[in-house]
mmCIF file of C-alpha atoms and ligand atoms in Angstrom:
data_model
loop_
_atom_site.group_PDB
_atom_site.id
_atom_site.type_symbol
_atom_site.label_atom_id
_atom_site.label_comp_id
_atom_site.label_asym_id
_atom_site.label_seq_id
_atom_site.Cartn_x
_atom_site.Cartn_y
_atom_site.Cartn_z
ATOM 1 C CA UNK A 701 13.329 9.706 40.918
ATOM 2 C CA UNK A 702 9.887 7.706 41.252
ATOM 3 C CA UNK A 703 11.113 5.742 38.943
ATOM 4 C CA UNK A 704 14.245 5.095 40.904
ATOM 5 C CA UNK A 705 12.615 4.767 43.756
ATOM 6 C CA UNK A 706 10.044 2.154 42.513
ATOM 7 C CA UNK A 707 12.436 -0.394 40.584
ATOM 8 C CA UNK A 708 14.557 -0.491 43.896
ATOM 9 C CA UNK A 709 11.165 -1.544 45.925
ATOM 10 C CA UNK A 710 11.050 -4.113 43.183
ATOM 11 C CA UNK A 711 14.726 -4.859 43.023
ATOM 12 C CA UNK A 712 14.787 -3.573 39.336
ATOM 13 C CA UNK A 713 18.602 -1.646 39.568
ATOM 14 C CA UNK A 714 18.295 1.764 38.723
ATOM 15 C CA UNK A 715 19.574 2.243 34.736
ATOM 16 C CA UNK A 716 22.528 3.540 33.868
ATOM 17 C CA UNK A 717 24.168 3.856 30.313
ATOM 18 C CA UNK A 718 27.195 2.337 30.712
ATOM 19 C CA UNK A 719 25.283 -1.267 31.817
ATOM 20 C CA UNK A 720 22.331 -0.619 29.156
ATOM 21 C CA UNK A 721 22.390 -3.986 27.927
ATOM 22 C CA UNK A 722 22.251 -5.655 31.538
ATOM 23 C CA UNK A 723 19.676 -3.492 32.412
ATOM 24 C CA UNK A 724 17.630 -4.612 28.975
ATOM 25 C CA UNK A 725 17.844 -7.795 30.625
ATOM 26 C CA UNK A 726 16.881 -6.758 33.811
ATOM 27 C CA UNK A 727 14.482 -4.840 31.986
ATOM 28 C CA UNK A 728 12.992 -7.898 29.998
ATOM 29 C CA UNK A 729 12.709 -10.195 33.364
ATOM 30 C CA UNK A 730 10.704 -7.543 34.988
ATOM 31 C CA UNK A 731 8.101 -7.604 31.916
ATOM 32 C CA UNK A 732 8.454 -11.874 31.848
ATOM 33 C CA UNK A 733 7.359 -10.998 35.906
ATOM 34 C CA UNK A 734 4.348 -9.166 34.816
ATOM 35 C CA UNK A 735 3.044 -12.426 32.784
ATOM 36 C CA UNK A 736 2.624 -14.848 35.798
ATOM 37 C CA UNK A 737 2.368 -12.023 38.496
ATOM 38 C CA UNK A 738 -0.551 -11.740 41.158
ATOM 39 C CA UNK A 739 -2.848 -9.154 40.479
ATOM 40 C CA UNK A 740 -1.534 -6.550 43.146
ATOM 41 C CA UNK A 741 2.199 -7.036 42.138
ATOM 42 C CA UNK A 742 1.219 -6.680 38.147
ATOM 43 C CA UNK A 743 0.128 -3.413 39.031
ATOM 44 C CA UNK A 744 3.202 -1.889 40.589
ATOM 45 C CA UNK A 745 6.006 -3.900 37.902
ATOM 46 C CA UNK A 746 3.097 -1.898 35.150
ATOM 47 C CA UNK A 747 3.779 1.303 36.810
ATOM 48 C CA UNK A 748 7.407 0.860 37.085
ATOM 49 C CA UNK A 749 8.133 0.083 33.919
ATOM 50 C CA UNK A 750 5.741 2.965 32.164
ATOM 51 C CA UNK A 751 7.649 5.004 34.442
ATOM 52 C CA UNK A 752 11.479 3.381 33.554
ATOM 53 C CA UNK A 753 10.265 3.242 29.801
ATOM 54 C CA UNK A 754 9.736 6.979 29.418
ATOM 55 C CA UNK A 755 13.425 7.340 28.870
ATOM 56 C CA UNK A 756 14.489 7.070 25.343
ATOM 57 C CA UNK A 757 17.422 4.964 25.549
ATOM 58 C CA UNK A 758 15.231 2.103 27.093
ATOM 59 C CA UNK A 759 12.215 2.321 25.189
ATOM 60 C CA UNK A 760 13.525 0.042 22.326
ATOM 61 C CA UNK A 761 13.225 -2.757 25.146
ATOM 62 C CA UNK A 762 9.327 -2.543 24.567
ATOM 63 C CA UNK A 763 9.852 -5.145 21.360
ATOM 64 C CA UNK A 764 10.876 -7.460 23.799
ATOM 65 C CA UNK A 765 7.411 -9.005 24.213
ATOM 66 C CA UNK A 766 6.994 -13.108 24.352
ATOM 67 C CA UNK A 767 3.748 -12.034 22.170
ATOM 68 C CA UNK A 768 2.633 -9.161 19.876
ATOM 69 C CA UNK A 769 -0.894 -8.498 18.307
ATOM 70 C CA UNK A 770 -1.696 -6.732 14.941
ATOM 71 C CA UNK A 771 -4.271 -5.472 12.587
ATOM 72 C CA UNK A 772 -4.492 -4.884 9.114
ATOM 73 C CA UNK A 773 -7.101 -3.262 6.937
ATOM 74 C CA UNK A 774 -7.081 -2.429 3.170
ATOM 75 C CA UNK A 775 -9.529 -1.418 0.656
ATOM 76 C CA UNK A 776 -9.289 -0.964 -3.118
ATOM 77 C CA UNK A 777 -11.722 0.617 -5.599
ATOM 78 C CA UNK A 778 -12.751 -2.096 -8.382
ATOM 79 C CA UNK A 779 -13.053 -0.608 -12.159
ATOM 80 C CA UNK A 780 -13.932 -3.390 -14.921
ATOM 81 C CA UNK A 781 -11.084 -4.680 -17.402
ATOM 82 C CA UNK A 782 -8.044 -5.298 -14.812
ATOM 83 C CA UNK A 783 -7.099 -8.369 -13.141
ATOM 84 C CA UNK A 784 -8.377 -9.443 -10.019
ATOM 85 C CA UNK A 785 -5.167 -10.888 -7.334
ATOM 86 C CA UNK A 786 -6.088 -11.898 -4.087
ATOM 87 C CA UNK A 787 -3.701 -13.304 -1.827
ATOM 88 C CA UNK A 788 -1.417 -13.590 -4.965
ATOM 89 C CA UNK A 789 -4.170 -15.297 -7.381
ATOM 90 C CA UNK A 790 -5.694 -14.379 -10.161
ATOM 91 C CA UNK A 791 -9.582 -14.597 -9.465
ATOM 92 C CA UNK A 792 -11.717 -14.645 -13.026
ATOM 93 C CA UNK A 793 -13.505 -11.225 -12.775
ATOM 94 C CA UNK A 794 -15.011 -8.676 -14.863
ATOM 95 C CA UNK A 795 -13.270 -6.331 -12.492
ATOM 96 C CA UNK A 796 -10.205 -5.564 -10.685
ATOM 97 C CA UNK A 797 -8.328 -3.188 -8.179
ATOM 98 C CA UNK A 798 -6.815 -0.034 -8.951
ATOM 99 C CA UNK A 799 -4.050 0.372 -7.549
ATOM 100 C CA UNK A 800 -0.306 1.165 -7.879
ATOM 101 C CA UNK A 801 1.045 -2.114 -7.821
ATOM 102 C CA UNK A 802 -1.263 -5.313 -8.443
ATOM 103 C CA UNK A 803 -3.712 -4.243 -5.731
ATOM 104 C CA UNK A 804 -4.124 -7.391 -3.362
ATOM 105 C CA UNK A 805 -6.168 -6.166 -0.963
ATOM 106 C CA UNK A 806 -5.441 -9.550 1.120
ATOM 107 C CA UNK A 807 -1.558 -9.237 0.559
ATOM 108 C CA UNK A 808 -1.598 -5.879 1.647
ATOM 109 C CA UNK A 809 -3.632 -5.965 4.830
ATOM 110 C CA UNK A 810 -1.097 -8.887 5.900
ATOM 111 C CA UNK A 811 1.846 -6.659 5.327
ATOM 112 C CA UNK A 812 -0.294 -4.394 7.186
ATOM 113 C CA UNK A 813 -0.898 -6.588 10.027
ATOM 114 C CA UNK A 814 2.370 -7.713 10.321
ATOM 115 C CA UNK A 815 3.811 -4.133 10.675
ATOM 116 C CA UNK A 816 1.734 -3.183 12.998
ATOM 117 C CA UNK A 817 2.515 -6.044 15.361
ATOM 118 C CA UNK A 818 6.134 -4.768 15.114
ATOM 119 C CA UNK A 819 4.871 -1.064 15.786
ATOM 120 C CA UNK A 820 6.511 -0.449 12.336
ATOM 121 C CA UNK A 821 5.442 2.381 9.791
ATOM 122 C CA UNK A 822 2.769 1.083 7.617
ATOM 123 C CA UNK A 823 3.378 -0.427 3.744
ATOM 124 C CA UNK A 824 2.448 2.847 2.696
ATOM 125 C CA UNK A 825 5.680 4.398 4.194
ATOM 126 C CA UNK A 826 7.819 1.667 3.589
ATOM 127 C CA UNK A 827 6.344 0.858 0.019
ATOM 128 C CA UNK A 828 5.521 4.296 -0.727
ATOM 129 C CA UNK A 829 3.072 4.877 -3.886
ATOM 130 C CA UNK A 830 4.944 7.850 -5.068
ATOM 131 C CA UNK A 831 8.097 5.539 -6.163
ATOM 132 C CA UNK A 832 7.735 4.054 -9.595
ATOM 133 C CA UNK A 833 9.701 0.823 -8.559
ATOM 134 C CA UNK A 834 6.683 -0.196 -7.128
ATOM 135 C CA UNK A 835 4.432 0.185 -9.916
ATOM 136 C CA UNK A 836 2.517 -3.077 -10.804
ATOM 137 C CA UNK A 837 4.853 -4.738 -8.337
ATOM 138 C CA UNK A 838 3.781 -8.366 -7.060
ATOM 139 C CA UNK A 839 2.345 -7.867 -3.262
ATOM 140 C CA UNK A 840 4.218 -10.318 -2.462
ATOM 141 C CA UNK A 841 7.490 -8.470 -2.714
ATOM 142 C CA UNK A 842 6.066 -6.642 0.317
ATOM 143 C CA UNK A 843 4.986 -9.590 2.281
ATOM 144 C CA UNK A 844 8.296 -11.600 1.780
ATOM 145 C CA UNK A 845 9.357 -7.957 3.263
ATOM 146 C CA UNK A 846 7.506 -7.916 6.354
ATOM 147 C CA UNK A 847 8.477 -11.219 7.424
ATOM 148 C CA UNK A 848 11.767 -10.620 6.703
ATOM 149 C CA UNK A 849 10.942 -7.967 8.631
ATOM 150 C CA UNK A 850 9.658 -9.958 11.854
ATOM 151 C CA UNK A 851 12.177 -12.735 12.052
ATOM 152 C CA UNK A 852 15.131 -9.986 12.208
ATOM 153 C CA UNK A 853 13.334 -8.489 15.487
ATOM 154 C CA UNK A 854 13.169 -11.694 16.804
ATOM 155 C CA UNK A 855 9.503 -12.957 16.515
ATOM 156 C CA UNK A 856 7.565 -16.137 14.421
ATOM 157 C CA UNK A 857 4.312 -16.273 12.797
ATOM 158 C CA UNK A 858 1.966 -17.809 15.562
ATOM 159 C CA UNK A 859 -1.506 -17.300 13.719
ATOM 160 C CA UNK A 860 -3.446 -15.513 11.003
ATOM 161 C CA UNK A 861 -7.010 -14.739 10.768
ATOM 162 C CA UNK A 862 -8.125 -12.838 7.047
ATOM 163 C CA UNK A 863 -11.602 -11.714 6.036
ATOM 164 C CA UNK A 864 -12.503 -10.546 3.120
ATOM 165 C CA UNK A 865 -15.122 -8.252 1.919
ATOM 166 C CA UNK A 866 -16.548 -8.384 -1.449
ATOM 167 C CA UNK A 867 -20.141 -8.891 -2.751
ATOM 168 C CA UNK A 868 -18.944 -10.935 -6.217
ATOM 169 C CA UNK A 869 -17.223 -13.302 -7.154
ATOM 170 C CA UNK A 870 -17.935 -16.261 -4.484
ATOM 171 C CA UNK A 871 -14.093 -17.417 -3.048
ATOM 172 C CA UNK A 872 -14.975 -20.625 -2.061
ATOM 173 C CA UNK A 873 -13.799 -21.933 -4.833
ATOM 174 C CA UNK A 874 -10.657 -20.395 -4.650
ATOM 175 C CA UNK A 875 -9.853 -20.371 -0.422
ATOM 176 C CA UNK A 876 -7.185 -23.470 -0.589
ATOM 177 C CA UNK A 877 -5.417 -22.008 -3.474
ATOM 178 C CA UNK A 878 -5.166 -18.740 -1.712
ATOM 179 C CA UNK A 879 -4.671 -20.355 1.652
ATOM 180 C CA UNK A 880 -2.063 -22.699 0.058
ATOM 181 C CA UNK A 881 -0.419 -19.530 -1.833
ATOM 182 C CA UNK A 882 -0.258 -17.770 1.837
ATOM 183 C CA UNK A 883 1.314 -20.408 3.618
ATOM 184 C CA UNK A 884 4.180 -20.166 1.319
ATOM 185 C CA UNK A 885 4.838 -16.796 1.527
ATOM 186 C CA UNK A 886 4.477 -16.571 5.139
ATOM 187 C CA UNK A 887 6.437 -19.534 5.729
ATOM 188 C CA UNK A 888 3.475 -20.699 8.110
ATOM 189 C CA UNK A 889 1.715 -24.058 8.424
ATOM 190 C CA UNK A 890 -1.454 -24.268 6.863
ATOM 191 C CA UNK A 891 -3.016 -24.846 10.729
ATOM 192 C CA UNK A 892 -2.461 -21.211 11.538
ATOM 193 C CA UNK A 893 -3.702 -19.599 8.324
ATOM 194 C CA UNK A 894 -7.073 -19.251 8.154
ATOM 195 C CA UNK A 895 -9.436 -17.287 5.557
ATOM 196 C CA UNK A 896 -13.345 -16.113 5.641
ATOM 197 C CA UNK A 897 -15.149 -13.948 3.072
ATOM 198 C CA UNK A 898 -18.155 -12.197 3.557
ATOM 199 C CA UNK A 899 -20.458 -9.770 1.466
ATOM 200 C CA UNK A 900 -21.628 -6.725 2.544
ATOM 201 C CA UNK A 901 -25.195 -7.715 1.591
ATOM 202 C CA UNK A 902 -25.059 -5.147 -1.378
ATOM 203 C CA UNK A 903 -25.097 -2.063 0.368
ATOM 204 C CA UNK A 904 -22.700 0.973 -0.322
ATOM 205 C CA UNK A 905 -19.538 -0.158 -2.500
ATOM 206 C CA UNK A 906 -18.589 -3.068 -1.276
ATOM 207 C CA UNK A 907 -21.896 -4.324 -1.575
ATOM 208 C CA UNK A 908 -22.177 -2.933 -5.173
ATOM 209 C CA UNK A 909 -19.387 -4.814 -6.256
ATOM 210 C CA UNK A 910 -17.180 -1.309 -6.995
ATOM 211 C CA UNK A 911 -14.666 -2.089 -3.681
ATOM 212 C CA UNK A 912 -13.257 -4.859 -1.748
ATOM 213 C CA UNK A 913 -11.947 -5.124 1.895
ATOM 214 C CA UNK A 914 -9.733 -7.110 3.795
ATOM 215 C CA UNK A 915 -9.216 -7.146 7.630
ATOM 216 C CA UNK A 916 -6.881 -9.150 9.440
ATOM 217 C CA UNK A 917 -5.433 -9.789 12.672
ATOM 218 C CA UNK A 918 -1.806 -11.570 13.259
ATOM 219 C CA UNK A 919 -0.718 -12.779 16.475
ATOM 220 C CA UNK A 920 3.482 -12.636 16.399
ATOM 221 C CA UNK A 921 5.753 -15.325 18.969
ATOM 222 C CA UNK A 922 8.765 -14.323 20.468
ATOM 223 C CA UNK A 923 11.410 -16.955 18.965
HETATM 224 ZN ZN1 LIG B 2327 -3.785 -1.997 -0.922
#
């Protein structure tokens, strides 16, 4: 009823199932409102649609953002005597990841990131560990995934930020390749990839050179 009552003061028509779609659109013009609205209007088209969202037929609607924001975070344990991939290159090293597939920490914070954005289940549930088809797979299998992934719900790449954590060896020398090797996969200009690597100023794993860490943050466009 509140609900109701609101969207009419708002002239939002009240939903009904038989005009879903026309009230998705409805729907999505009220949330395009709350982008360029003054301050006092945002805050009743924000309670309206909380309140019209909380039925389950409409939620899906909530993908229908012009941007969406996500994170990623991975972090493997290194042993010494398997290869080291990062961002799908092979980085000389006396150690590597363990992992089930090849262990790219970067790859797999990306998929990460890019599932989140989508408020998708993480590459853990959609690439789960337990099923031997994934075993030594190529990460980017699951990135090619993901942005499958976005483009079918509508949305483009608009940046990437990556950092990596991992006392040795130095990535300078091997940023472009990676960066380069990225901007393939993605499908993404090299202007809106970026890369940083840090140590962790050899304390606890990371630091000892028995882990490595990735972070990163994605920002998704509505096509
Ligand atoms: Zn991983």
């Amino acid at each position: 009823m509140a609900a109701a009552a609101t969207a009419a003061a708002l002239a939002i028509p009240t939903l009904h199932s038989s005009n879903l779609s026309s009230a998705q659109t409805q729907l999505r013009n009220g949330r395009q409102a709350q982008v360029c609205a003054p301050r006092a209007l945002l805050f009743q088209v924000v309670s309206t649609s909380v309140e019209v969202e909380s039925r389950p037929s409409v939620k899906r609607d909530a993908q229908v953002l012009p941007f969406r924001v996500g994170h990623g975070f991975d972090l493997h344990r290194l042993e010494p005597g398997l290869p080291l991939i990062i961002g799908g290159i092979d980085i000389p090293h006396e150690r590597g990841c363990e992992a089930h597939s090849d262990g790219d920490v970067l790859l797999h914070c990306i998929v990460d990131a890019i599932l989140g954005a989508l408020s998708l289940p993480d590459i853990g549930q959609i690439f789960p560990d337990t099923d031997p088809k994934w075993r030594g797979a190529a990460s980017s299998v699951f990135v090619k995934e993901a942005v499958k992934l976005m483009h079918e719900a509508g949305y483009v790449l608009g940046n990437i930020d990556a950092t990596l954590i991992l006392q040795k060896p130095k990535l300078s020398p091997h940023k472009e390749s990676i960066r380069k090797n990225l901007c393939e996969l993605l499908g993404a200009d090299p202007a809106v990839v970026n890369i940083k690597a840090k140590t962790h100023e050899k304390v606890d794993s990371l630091g000892e050179n028995r882990s490595i860490a990735a972070h990163t943050v994605v920002l998704l466009m509505r096509k």
